[in-house]
Amino acid sequence: MQTGRGRERMSGLSVEQQEEFSLAMKYTNSIEIALPRERVAQLLADPVHLPMWLRGVVLHEPVKGMHGQLGTTSRVVMQSGKREMELLETITRRDPVDLHGIPRDVVVHFDRETVGPGMWSDVRDQLTEATPETTLWKSDSEYRFSGLLMRLMGRVMPGAFHKQSQQHMEDFKAFAEHGKDVRDG
């Protein structure tokens, strides 16, 4: 399991590529979901559900490994308006591996590193049991940017990234608790 932060975690990039990226932001989001932690973990880990709560996802397909498993790299295509962006996402931590029969005192971890044009991110999700029927989802995000346009965007609009992350969490909550699909408008 990798435990470092920042440049030492940029495992998908060469040393030269890592040096191009500058730290733009770190932030934390959290939300409480009215479902048991084990169910929340299973829903988050199931790729079938991604389009139902992850706005803009066009494609999420493994190119190496099995979806959601440690070390798996997936091609992710996202769309926002008319703009489409292709990213590579690598699962850097999934703990526990088996999402059935999780002991009450165990924190569930889903960590991933994402690389795209002018952007690198490290997201660390933690699911803790608030009550037997309620889950606290905490997400720590770090973004680094390269290239003038992406660096400028990261400095001028840092709140947009934080807000989008929170929206994804709220969309997941609505899907998990009520079956609401973001594609239904």
CSV table of N, CA, C and O in Angstrom, one decimal, residues 19-138:
chain,number,residue,atom,x,y,z
A,19,GLU,N,7.8,16.8,-12.5
A,19,GLU,CA,8.4,18.2,-12.3
A,19,GLU,C,7.6,19.3,-13.0
A,19,GLU,O,7.7,20.4,-12.6
A,20,GLU,N,6.8,18.9,-14.0
A,20,GLU,CA,6.0,19.9,-14.7
A,20,GLU,C,4.8,20.3,-13.9
A,20,GLU,O,4.2,21.4,-14.1
A,21,PHE,N,4.4,19.5,-12.9
A,21,PHE,CA,3.2,19.8,-12.2
A,21,PHE,C,3.5,20.7,-11.0
A,21,PHE,O,4.4,20.5,-10.3
A,22,SER,N,2.6,21.7,-10.8
A,22,SER,CA,2.7,22.5,-9.6
A,22,SER,C,1.5,22.3,-8.7
A,22,SER,O,0.4,22.0,-9.2
A,23,LEU,N,1.7,22.4,-7.4
A,23,LEU,CA,0.6,22.2,-6.5
A,23,LEU,C,-0.4,23.3,-6.6
A,23,LEU,O,-0.1,24.5,-6.6
A,24,ALA,N,-1.7,23.0,-6.9
A,24,ALA,CA,-2.7,24.0,-7.0
A,24,ALA,C,-3.6,24.0,-5.8
A,24,ALA,O,-4.0,25.0,-5.3
A,25,MET,N,-4.0,22.8,-5.3
A,25,MET,CA,-5.0,22.8,-4.3
A,25,MET,C,-5.2,21.5,-3.6
A,25,MET,O,-4.9,20.4,-4.2
A,26,LYS,N,-5.6,21.5,-2.3
A,26,LYS,CA,-6.0,20.4,-1.5
A,26,LYS,C,-7.3,20.8,-0.9
A,26,LYS,O,-7.5,21.9,-0.4
A,27,TYR,N,-8.3,19.9,-0.8
A,27,TYR,CA,-9.5,20.1,-0.1
A,27,TYR,C,-10.1,18.8,0.4
A,27,TYR,O,-9.8,17.8,0.0
A,28,THR,N,-11.1,19.0,1.3
A,28,THR,CA,-11.8,17.8,1.9
A,28,THR,C,-13.3,18.1,1.7
A,28,THR,O,-13.8,19.2,2.0
A,29,ASN,N,-14.0,17.0,1.3
A,29,ASN,CA,-15.5,17.0,1.3
A,29,ASN,C,-16.0,15.9,2.2
A,29,ASN,O,-15.3,14.9,2.3
A,30,SER,N,-17.2,16.0,2.6
A,30,SER,CA,-17.8,14.9,3.4
A,30,SER,C,-19.3,15.0,3.3
A,30,SER,O,-19.9,16.0,3.0
A,31,ILE,N,-19.9,13.8,3.5
A,31,ILE,CA,-21.4,13.7,3.4
A,31,ILE,C,-21.8,12.5,4.2
A,31,ILE,O,-21.0,11.5,4.3
A,32,GLU,N,-23.0,12.6,4.8
A,32,GLU,CA,-23.5,11.4,5.6
A,32,GLU,C,-24.6,10.8,4.7
A,32,GLU,O,-25.4,11.5,4.1
A,33,ILE,N,-24.5,9.5,4.6
A,33,ILE,CA,-25.5,8.7,3.8
A,33,ILE,C,-26.3,7.7,4.7
A,33,ILE,O,-25.7,7.0,5.5
A,34,ALA,N,-27.6,7.7,4.5
A,34,ALA,CA,-28.5,7.0,5.4
A,34,ALA,C,-28.6,5.5,4.9
A,34,ALA,O,-29.6,5.0,4.6
A,35,LEU,N,-27.4,4.9,4.8
A,35,LEU,CA,-27.3,3.4,4.5
A,35,LEU,C,-26.1,2.9,5.3
A,35,LEU,O,-25.2,3.6,5.6
A,36,PRO,N,-26.2,1.6,5.5
A,36,PRO,CA,-25.0,0.9,6.2
A,36,PRO,C,-23.7,1.1,5.4
A,36,PRO,O,-23.8,1.0,4.1
A,37,ARG,N,-22.6,1.2,6.0
A,37,ARG,CA,-21.3,1.4,5.4
A,37,ARG,C,-21.0,0.3,4.3
A,37,ARG,O,-20.5,0.6,3.3
A,38,GLU,N,-21.3,-1.0,4.7
A,38,GLU,CA,-21.0,-2.0,3.7
A,38,GLU,C,-21.8,-1.9,2.4
A,38,GLU,O,-21.3,-2.1,1.3
A,39,ARG,N,-23.1,-1.4,2.5
A,39,ARG,CA,-23.9,-1.2,1.3
A,39,ARG,C,-23.3,0.0,0.5
A,39,ARG,O,-23.2,-0.1,-0.7
A,40,VAL,N,-22.9,1.0,1.2
A,40,VAL,CA,-22.4,2.2,0.5
A,40,VAL,C,-21.1,1.8,-0.2
A,40,VAL,O,-20.9,2.1,-1.4
A,41,ALA,N,-20.2,1.0,0.4
A,41,ALA,CA,-19.0,0.6,-0.2
A,41,ALA,C,-19.2,-0.3,-1.4
A,41,ALA,O,-18.6,-0.1,-2.5
A,42,GLN,N,-20.2,-1.2,-1.4
A,42,GLN,CA,-20.5,-2.0,-2.5
A,42,GLN,C,-21.1,-1.2,-3.7
A,42,GLN,O,-20.8,-1.5,-4.8
A,43,LEU,N,-21.9,-0.2,-3.4
A,43,LEU,CA,-22.5,0.6,-4.5
A,43,LEU,C,-21.4,1.5,-5.1
A,43,LEU,O,-21.4,1.6,-6.3
A,44,LEU,N,-20.5,2.0,-4.3
A,44,LEU,CA,-19.4,2.8,-4.9
A,44,LEU,C,-18.5,2.0,-5.7
A,44,LEU,O,-17.9,2.4,-6.7
A,45,ALA,N,-18.3,0.7,-5.3
A,45,ALA,CA,-17.3,-0.1,-6.0
A,45,ALA,C,-17.9,-0.8,-7.3
A,45,ALA,O,-17.1,-1.3,-8.1
A,46,ASP,N,-19.2,-0.7,-7.5
A,46,ASP,CA,-19.8,-1.4,-8.6
A,46,ASP,C,-19.9,-0.4,-9.9
A,46,ASP,O,-20.6,0.6,-9.8
A,47,PRO,N,-19.1,-0.8,-10.9
A,47,PRO,CA,-19.1,0.1,-12.1
A,47,PRO,C,-20.4,0.3,-12.8
A,47,PRO,O,-20.6,1.3,-13.5
A,48,VAL,N,-21.3,-0.6,-12.6
A,48,VAL,CA,-22.6,-0.5,-13.3
A,48,VAL,C,-23.4,0.7,-12.9
A,48,VAL,O,-24.1,1.3,-13.6
A,49,HIS,N,-23.1,1.2,-11.6
A,49,HIS,CA,-23.8,2.3,-11.1
A,49,HIS,C,-23.2,3.7,-11.4
A,49,HIS,O,-23.9,4.7,-11.2
A,50,LEU,N,-22.0,3.7,-11.9
A,50,LEU,CA,-21.3,5.0,-12.1
A,50,LEU,C,-22.1,6.0,-12.9
A,50,LEU,O,-22.3,7.1,-12.5
A,51,PRO,N,-22.7,5.6,-14.1
A,51,PRO,CA,-23.4,6.6,-14.9
A,51,PRO,C,-24.7,7.2,-14.1
A,51,PRO,O,-25.2,8.2,-14.5
A,52,MET,N,-25.1,6.5,-13.1
A,52,MET,CA,-26.3,6.9,-12.4
A,52,MET,C,-26.1,8.0,-11.4
A,52,MET,O,-27.0,8.7,-11.1
A,53,TRP,N,-24.8,8.2,-11.0
A,53,TRP,CA,-24.5,9.2,-10.0
A,53,TRP,C,-23.3,10.1,-10.4
A,53,TRP,O,-23.2,11.2,-9.8
A,54,LEU,N,-22.5,9.7,-11.3
A,54,LEU,CA,-21.3,10.4,-11.7
A,54,LEU,C,-21.6,11.2,-12.9
A,54,LEU,O,-21.5,10.7,-14.1
A,55,ARG,N,-22.0,12.5,-12.7
A,55,ARG,CA,-22.4,13.4,-13.9
A,55,ARG,C,-21.2,13.5,-14.9
A,55,ARG,O,-20.1,13.7,-14.6
A,56,GLY,N,-21.6,13.3,-16.1
A,56,GLY,CA,-20.7,13.5,-17.2
A,56,GLY,C,-19.8,12.3,-17.6
A,56,GLY,O,-19.1,12.3,-18.6
A,57,VAL,N,-20.0,11.2,-16.9
A,57,VAL,CA,-19.2,10.0,-17.3
A,57,VAL,C,-19.7,9.4,-18.5
A,57,VAL,O,-20.9,9.2,-18.7
A,58,VAL,N,-18.9,9.3,-19.5
A,58,VAL,CA,-19.2,8.7,-20.8
A,58,VAL,C,-18.7,7.3,-20.9
A,58,VAL,O,-19.4,6.4,-21.4
A,59,LEU,N,-17.5,7.0,-20.3
A,59,LEU,CA,-16.9,5.7,-20.4
A,59,LEU,C,-16.0,5.5,-19.2
A,59,LEU,O,-15.3,6.5,-18.8
A,60,HIS,N,-16.0,4.4,-18.6
A,60,HIS,CA,-15.1,4.0,-17.5
A,60,HIS,C,-14.7,2.5,-17.7
A,60,HIS,O,-15.5,1.7,-17.4
A,61,GLU,N,-13.6,2.3,-18.4
A,61,GLU,CA,-13.2,0.9,-18.7
A,61,GLU,C,-11.8,0.6,-18.3
A,61,GLU,O,-10.9,1.4,-18.6
A,62,PRO,N,-11.6,-0.6,-17.7
A,62,PRO,CA,-10.3,-1.0,-17.3
A,62,PRO,C,-9.4,-1.2,-18.6
A,62,PRO,O,-9.9,-1.8,-19.5
A,63,VAL,N,-8.2,-0.7,-18.5
A,63,VAL,CA,-7.2,-1.1,-19.6
A,63,VAL,C,-6.2,-2.0,-19.1
A,63,VAL,O,-5.4,-2.6,-19.8
A,64,LYS,N,-6.1,-2.1,-17.7
A,64,LYS,CA,-5.2,-3.1,-17.1
A,64,LYS,C,-5.8,-3.4,-15.7
A,64,LYS,O,-6.1,-2.6,-14.9
A,65,GLY,N,-6.0,-4.7,-15.5
A,65,GLY,CA,-6.6,-5.1,-14.3
A,65,GLY,C,-8.1,-5.2,-14.3
A,65,GLY,O,-8.7,-5.1,-15.4
A,66,MET,N,-8.7,-5.5,-13.2
A,66,MET,CA,-10.2,-5.6,-13.1
A,66,MET,C,-10.8,-4.4,-12.3
A,66,MET,O,-10.2,-3.9,-11.4
A,67,HIS,N,-11.9,-3.9,-12.8
A,67,HIS,CA,-12.5,-2.7,-12.3
A,67,HIS,C,-12.5,-2.7,-10.8
A,67,HIS,O,-13.0,-3.6,-10.1
A,68,GLY,N,-12.1,-1.6,-10.2
A,68,GLY,CA,-12.1,-1.4,-8.8
A,68,GLY,C,-11.1,-2.1,-7.9
A,68,GLY,O,-11.0,-1.9,-6.7
A,69,GLN,N,-10.3,-2.9,-8.6
A,69,GLN,CA,-9.3,-3.6,-7.8
A,69,GLN,C,-7.9,-2.9,-7.7
A,69,GLN,O,-7.6,-2.1,-8.6
A,70,LEU,N,-7.2,-3.1,-6.7
A,70,LEU,CA,-5.9,-2.4,-6.4
A,70,LEU,C,-5.0,-2.6,-7.7
A,70,LEU,O,-4.9,-3.7,-8.2
A,71,GLY,N,-4.4,-1.5,-8.1
A,71,GLY,CA,-3.5,-1.5,-9.2
A,71,GLY,C,-4.2,-1.4,-10.6
A,71,GLY,O,-3.5,-1.2,-11.6
A,72,THR,N,-5.5,-1.5,-10.7
A,72,THR,CA,-6.2,-1.4,-11.9
A,72,THR,C,-6.1,0.0,-12.5
A,72,THR,O,-6.3,1.0,-11.8
A,73,THR,N,-5.8,0.1,-13.8
A,73,THR,CA,-5.8,1.4,-14.5
A,73,THR,C,-7.0,1.4,-15.5
A,73,THR,O,-7.2,0.4,-16.2
A,74,SER,N,-7.8,2.4,-15.4
A,74,SER,CA,-9.0,2.5,-16.3
A,74,SER,C,-8.9,3.8,-17.1
A,74,SER,O,-8.4,4.8,-16.7
A,75,ARG,N,-9.4,3.7,-18.3
A,75,ARG,CA,-9.6,4.8,-19.2
A,75,ARG,C,-11.0,5.4,-18.9
A,75,ARG,O,-12.0,4.7,-18.8
A,76,VAL,N,-11.0,6.7,-18.6
A,76,VAL,CA,-12.2,7.4,-18.2
A,76,VAL,C,-12.4,8.6,-19.1
A,76,VAL,O,-11.6,9.4,-19.4
A,77,VAL,N,-13.6,8.6,-19.7
A,77,VAL,CA,-14.0,9.7,-20.6
A,77,VAL,C,-15.1,10.5,-19.9
A,77,VAL,O,-16.2,9.9,-19.5
A,78,MET,N,-14.9,11.8,-19.7
A,78,MET,CA,-15.9,12.6,-19.1
A,78,MET,C,-16.3,13.7,-20.1
A,78,MET,O,-15.5,14.2,-20.9
A,79,GLN,N,-17.6,14.1,-20.0
A,79,GLN,CA,-18.1,15.2,-20.8
A,79,GLN,C,-18.7,16.3,-20.0
A,79,GLN,O,-19.5,16.0,-19.1
A,80,SER,N,-18.4,17.5,-20.3
A,80,SER,CA,-19.0,18.7,-19.7
A,80,SER,C,-19.4,19.6,-20.8
A,80,SER,O,-18.5,20.2,-21.4
A,81,GLY,N,-20.7,19.8,-21.0
A,81,GLY,CA,-21.1,20.5,-22.2
A,81,GLY,C,-20.7,19.9,-23.4
A,81,GLY,O,-20.9,18.7,-23.6
A,82,LYS,N,-20.0,20.6,-24.3
A,82,LYS,CA,-19.5,20.0,-25.5
A,82,LYS,C,-18.0,19.6,-25.4
A,82,LYS,O,-17.5,19.0,-26.3
A,83,ARG,N,-17.4,19.8,-24.2
A,83,ARG,CA,-16.0,19.4,-24.0
A,83,ARG,C,-15.9,18.0,-23.5
A,83,ARG,O,-16.6,17.7,-22.5
A,84,GLU,N,-15.1,17.2,-24.1
A,84,GLU,CA,-14.8,15.8,-23.6
A,84,GLU,C,-13.4,15.7,-23.2
A,84,GLU,O,-12.5,16.3,-23.8
A,85,MET,N,-13.2,15.0,-22.0
A,85,MET,CA,-11.8,14.9,-21.5
A,85,MET,C,-11.6,13.4,-21.2
A,85,MET,O,-12.4,12.7,-20.7
A,86,GLU,N,-10.4,12.9,-21.7
A,86,GLU,CA,-10.0,11.5,-21.4
A,86,GLU,C,-8.9,11.5,-20.3
A,86,GLU,O,-8.0,12.3,-20.4
A,87,LEU,N,-9.1,10.6,-19.4
A,87,LEU,CA,-8.2,10.5,-18.2
A,87,LEU,C,-7.8,9.1,-18.0
A,87,LEU,O,-8.5,8.2,-18.5
A,88,LEU,N,-6.7,8.9,-17.3
A,88,LEU,CA,-6.4,7.5,-16.8
A,88,LEU,C,-6.5,7.5,-15.3
A,88,LEU,O,-5.9,8.4,-14.6
A,89,GLU,N,-7.2,6.6,-14.8
A,89,GLU,CA,-7.4,6.5,-13.3
A,89,GLU,C,-6.8,5.1,-12.8
A,89,GLU,O,-7.0,4.1,-13.4
A,90,THR,N,-6.0,5.2,-11.8
A,90,THR,CA,-5.3,4.0,-11.2
A,90,THR,C,-5.8,3.9,-9.7
A,90,THR,O,-5.7,4.9,-9.0
A,91,ILE,N,-6.3,2.7,-9.4
A,91,ILE,CA,-6.7,2.4,-8.0
A,91,ILE,C,-5.4,2.2,-7.2
A,91,ILE,O,-4.6,1.3,-7.5
A,92,THR,N,-5.1,3.1,-6.2
A,92,THR,CA,-3.9,3.0,-5.4
A,92,THR,C,-4.1,2.4,-4.0
A,92,THR,O,-3.2,2.0,-3.3
A,93,ARG,N,-5.4,2.3,-3.6
A,93,ARG,CA,-5.7,1.6,-2.4
A,93,ARG,C,-7.2,1.2,-2.4
A,93,ARG,O,-8.1,2.0,-2.8
A,94,ARG,N,-7.4,0.0,-2.0
A,94,ARG,CA,-8.8,-0.5,-1.7
A,94,ARG,C,-8.7,-1.4,-0.5
A,94,ARG,O,-8.0,-2.5,-0.6
A,95,ASP,N,-9.2,-1.0,0.6
A,95,ASP,CA,-9.1,-1.7,1.8
A,95,ASP,C,-10.4,-1.6,2.6
A,95,ASP,O,-10.8,-0.5,2.9
A,96,PRO,N,-11.0,-2.7,3.0
A,96,PRO,CA,-10.6,-4.1,2.7
A,96,PRO,C,-10.9,-4.4,1.2
A,96,PRO,O,-11.7,-3.8,0.6
A,97,VAL,N,-10.3,-5.5,0.8
A,97,VAL,CA,-10.5,-6.0,-0.6
A,97,VAL,C,-11.9,-6.6,-0.7
A,97,VAL,O,-12.6,-6.3,-1.7
A,98,ASP,N,-12.3,-7.4,0.3
A,98,ASP,CA,-13.6,-8.0,0.3
A,98,ASP,C,-14.6,-7.0,1.0
A,98,ASP,O,-14.4,-6.7,2.2
A,99,LEU,N,-15.6,-6.6,0.3
A,99,LEU,CA,-16.6,-5.6,0.8
A,99,LEU,C,-17.8,-6.3,1.4
A,99,LEU,O,-18.9,-5.6,1.6
A,100,HIS,N,-17.7,-7.5,1.9
A,100,HIS,CA,-18.7,-8.2,2.5
A,100,HIS,C,-18.3,-8.6,3.9
A,100,HIS,O,-17.1,-9.0,4.1
A,101,GLY,N,-19.1,-8.4,4.9
A,101,GLY,CA,-18.8,-8.8,6.3
A,101,GLY,C,-17.7,-7.9,6.9
A,101,GLY,O,-16.8,-8.4,7.6
A,102,ILE,N,-17.7,-6.6,6.6
A,102,ILE,CA,-16.7,-5.7,7.1
A,102,ILE,C,-16.9,-5.5,8.6
A,102,ILE,O,-18.0,-5.1,9.0
A,103,PRO,N,-15.9,-5.7,9.4
A,103,PRO,CA,-16.0,-5.5,10.8
A,103,PRO,C,-16.3,-4.0,11.1
A,103,PRO,O,-15.9,-3.1,10.4
A,104,ARG,N,-17.1,-3.8,12.2
A,104,ARG,CA,-17.6,-2.4,12.5
A,104,ARG,C,-16.5,-1.4,12.7
A,104,ARG,O,-16.7,-0.2,12.4
A,105,ASP,N,-15.3,-1.8,13.2
A,105,ASP,CA,-14.3,-0.8,13.5
A,105,ASP,C,-13.3,-0.6,12.4
A,105,ASP,O,-12.4,0.2,12.5
A,106,VAL,N,-13.6,-1.2,11.2
A,106,VAL,CA,-12.7,-1.0,10.1
A,106,VAL,C,-13.2,0.2,9.2
A,106,VAL,O,-14.4,0.3,8.9
A,107,VAL,N,-12.2,1.0,8.8
A,107,VAL,CA,-12.5,2.1,7.9
A,107,VAL,C,-12.3,1.6,6.5
A,107,VAL,O,-11.3,1.0,6.2
A,108,VAL,N,-13.3,1.8,5.6
A,108,VAL,CA,-13.1,1.4,4.2
A,108,VAL,C,-12.4,2.5,3.5
A,108,VAL,O,-12.7,3.7,3.6
A,109,HIS,N,-11.3,2.2,2.7
A,109,HIS,CA,-10.6,3.1,1.9
A,109,HIS,C,-10.6,2.8,0.5
A,109,HIS,O,-10.4,1.7,0.0
A,110,PHE,N,-10.9,3.8,-0.3
A,110,PHE,CA,-10.8,3.8,-1.8
A,110,PHE,C,-9.9,5.0,-2.2
A,110,PHE,O,-10.4,6.1,-2.1
A,111,ASP,N,-8.8,4.7,-2.7
A,111,ASP,CA,-7.9,5.8,-3.2
A,111,ASP,C,-7.6,5.6,-4.6
A,111,ASP,O,-7.5,4.5,-5.1
A,112,ARG,N,-7.5,6.7,-5.4
A,112,ARG,CA,-7.2,6.7,-6.8
A,112,ARG,C,-6.4,7.9,-7.2
A,112,ARG,O,-6.5,9.0,-6.7
A,113,GLU,N,-5.6,7.6,-8.2
A,113,GLU,CA,-4.7,8.7,-8.8
A,113,GLU,C,-5.3,8.8,-10.3
A,113,GLU,O,-5.5,7.8,-11.0
A,114,THR,N,-5.5,10.1,-10.7
A,114,THR,CA,-6.0,10.3,-12.0
A,114,THR,C,-5.1,11.3,-12.8
A,114,THR,O,-4.7,12.3,-12.2
A,115,VAL,N,-4.8,11.0,-14.0
A,115,VAL,CA,-3.9,11.8,-14.9
A,115,VAL,C,-4.7,12.1,-16.1
A,115,VAL,O,-5.3,11.2,-16.8
A,116,GLY,N,-4.7,13.4,-16.5
A,116,GLY,CA,-5.3,13.8,-17.8
A,116,GLY,C,-4.5,15.0,-18.3
A,116,GLY,O,-3.5,15.4,-17.8
A,117,PRO,N,-4.9,15.5,-19.4
A,117,PRO,CA,-4.2,16.7,-20.1
A,117,PRO,C,-4.0,17.8,-19.1
A,117,PRO,O,-5.0,18.4,-18.7
A,118,GLY,N,-2.8,18.1,-18.7
A,118,GLY,CA,-2.5,19.2,-17.8
A,118,GLY,C,-2.9,19.0,-16.4
A,118,GLY,O,-2.9,20.0,-15.6
A,119,MET,N,-3.3,17.8,-16.0
A,119,MET,CA,-3.9,17.6,-14.6
A,119,MET,C,-3.5,16.3,-14.0
A,119,MET,O,-3.4,15.3,-14.7
A,120,TRP,N,-3.2,16.3,-12.7
A,120,TRP,CA,-3.0,15.1,-11.9
A,120,TRP,C,-3.8,15.2,-10.6
A,120,TRP,O,-3.8,16.3,-10.0
A,121,SER,N,-4.5,14.2,-10.2
A,121,SER,CA,-5.2,14.3,-8.9
A,121,SER,C,-5.0,13.0,-8.1
A,121,SER,O,-4.7,11.9,-8.7
A,122,ASP,N,-5.1,13.2,-6.8
A,122,ASP,CA,-5.0,12.1,-5.8
A,122,ASP,C,-6.2,12.2,-4.9
A,122,ASP,O,-6.4,13.3,-4.3
A,123,VAL,N,-7.1,11.2,-5.0
A,123,VAL,CA,-8.4,11.3,-4.2
A,123,VAL,C,-8.4,10.1,-3.2
A,123,VAL,O,-8.1,9.0,-3.6
A,124,ARG,N,-8.6,10.4,-1.9
A,124,ARG,CA,-8.6,9.4,-0.9
A,124,ARG,C,-9.9,9.4,-0.2
A,124,ARG,O,-10.2,10.4,0.5
A,125,ASP,N,-10.7,8.4,-0.4
A,125,ASP,CA,-12.0,8.3,0.2
A,125,ASP,C,-12.0,7.3,1.4
A,125,ASP,O,-11.4,6.3,1.3
A,126,GLN,N,-12.7,7.7,2.4
A,126,GLN,CA,-12.9,6.9,3.6
A,126,GLN,C,-14.3,6.8,4.0
A,126,GLN,O,-15.1,7.8,4.0
A,127,LEU,N,-14.8,5.6,4.2
A,127,LEU,CA,-16.1,5.3,4.7
A,127,LEU,C,-16.1,4.8,6.1
A,127,LEU,O,-15.4,3.8,6.4
A,128,THR,N,-16.7,5.5,7.0
A,128,THR,CA,-16.8,5.1,8.4
A,128,THR,C,-18.2,4.9,8.8
A,128,THR,O,-19.1,5.6,8.3
A,129,GLU,N,-18.4,4.1,9.8
A,129,GLU,CA,-19.8,3.8,10.3
A,129,GLU,C,-20.1,4.9,11.3
A,129,GLU,O,-19.5,4.9,12.4
A,130,ALA,N,-21.1,5.8,10.9
A,130,ALA,CA,-21.5,6.8,11.9
A,130,ALA,C,-22.5,6.1,12.9
A,130,ALA,O,-22.3,6.3,14.1
A,131,THR,N,-23.4,5.3,12.4
A,131,THR,CA,-24.3,4.5,13.2
A,131,THR,C,-24.4,3.2,12.4
A,131,THR,O,-24.0,3.2,11.2
A,132,PRO,N,-25.0,2.1,12.9
A,132,PRO,CA,-25.1,0.9,12.1
A,132,PRO,C,-25.9,1.1,10.8
A,132,PRO,O,-25.7,0.4,9.8
A,133,GLU,N,-26.7,2.2,10.7
A,133,GLU,CA,-27.5,2.4,9.5
A,133,GLU,C,-27.1,3.7,8.7
A,133,GLU,O,-27.8,4.1,7.8
A,134,THR,N,-26.0,4.3,9.1
A,134,THR,CA,-25.5,5.6,8.5
A,134,THR,C,-24.0,5.5,8.3
A,134,THR,O,-23.2,5.1,9.2
A,135,THR,N,-23.6,6.1,7.1
A,135,THR,CA,-22.2,6.1,6.8
A,135,THR,C,-21.7,7.5,6.6
A,135,THR,O,-22.4,8.3,6.0
A,136,LEU,N,-20.5,7.8,7.1
A,136,LEU,CA,-19.9,9.1,6.8
A,136,LEU,C,-18.8,8.8,5.7
A,136,LEU,O,-17.9,8.0,5.8
A,137,TRP,N,-19.0,9.5,4.6
A,137,TRP,CA,-18.0,9.5,3.5
A,137,TRP,C,-17.2,10.7,3.5
A,137,TRP,O,-17.7,11.8,3.3
A,138,LYS,N,-15.9,10.6,3.7
A,138,LYS,CA,-15.0,11.7,3.7
A,138,LYS,C,-14.0,11.5,2.5
A,138,LYS,O,-13.5,10.4,2.3
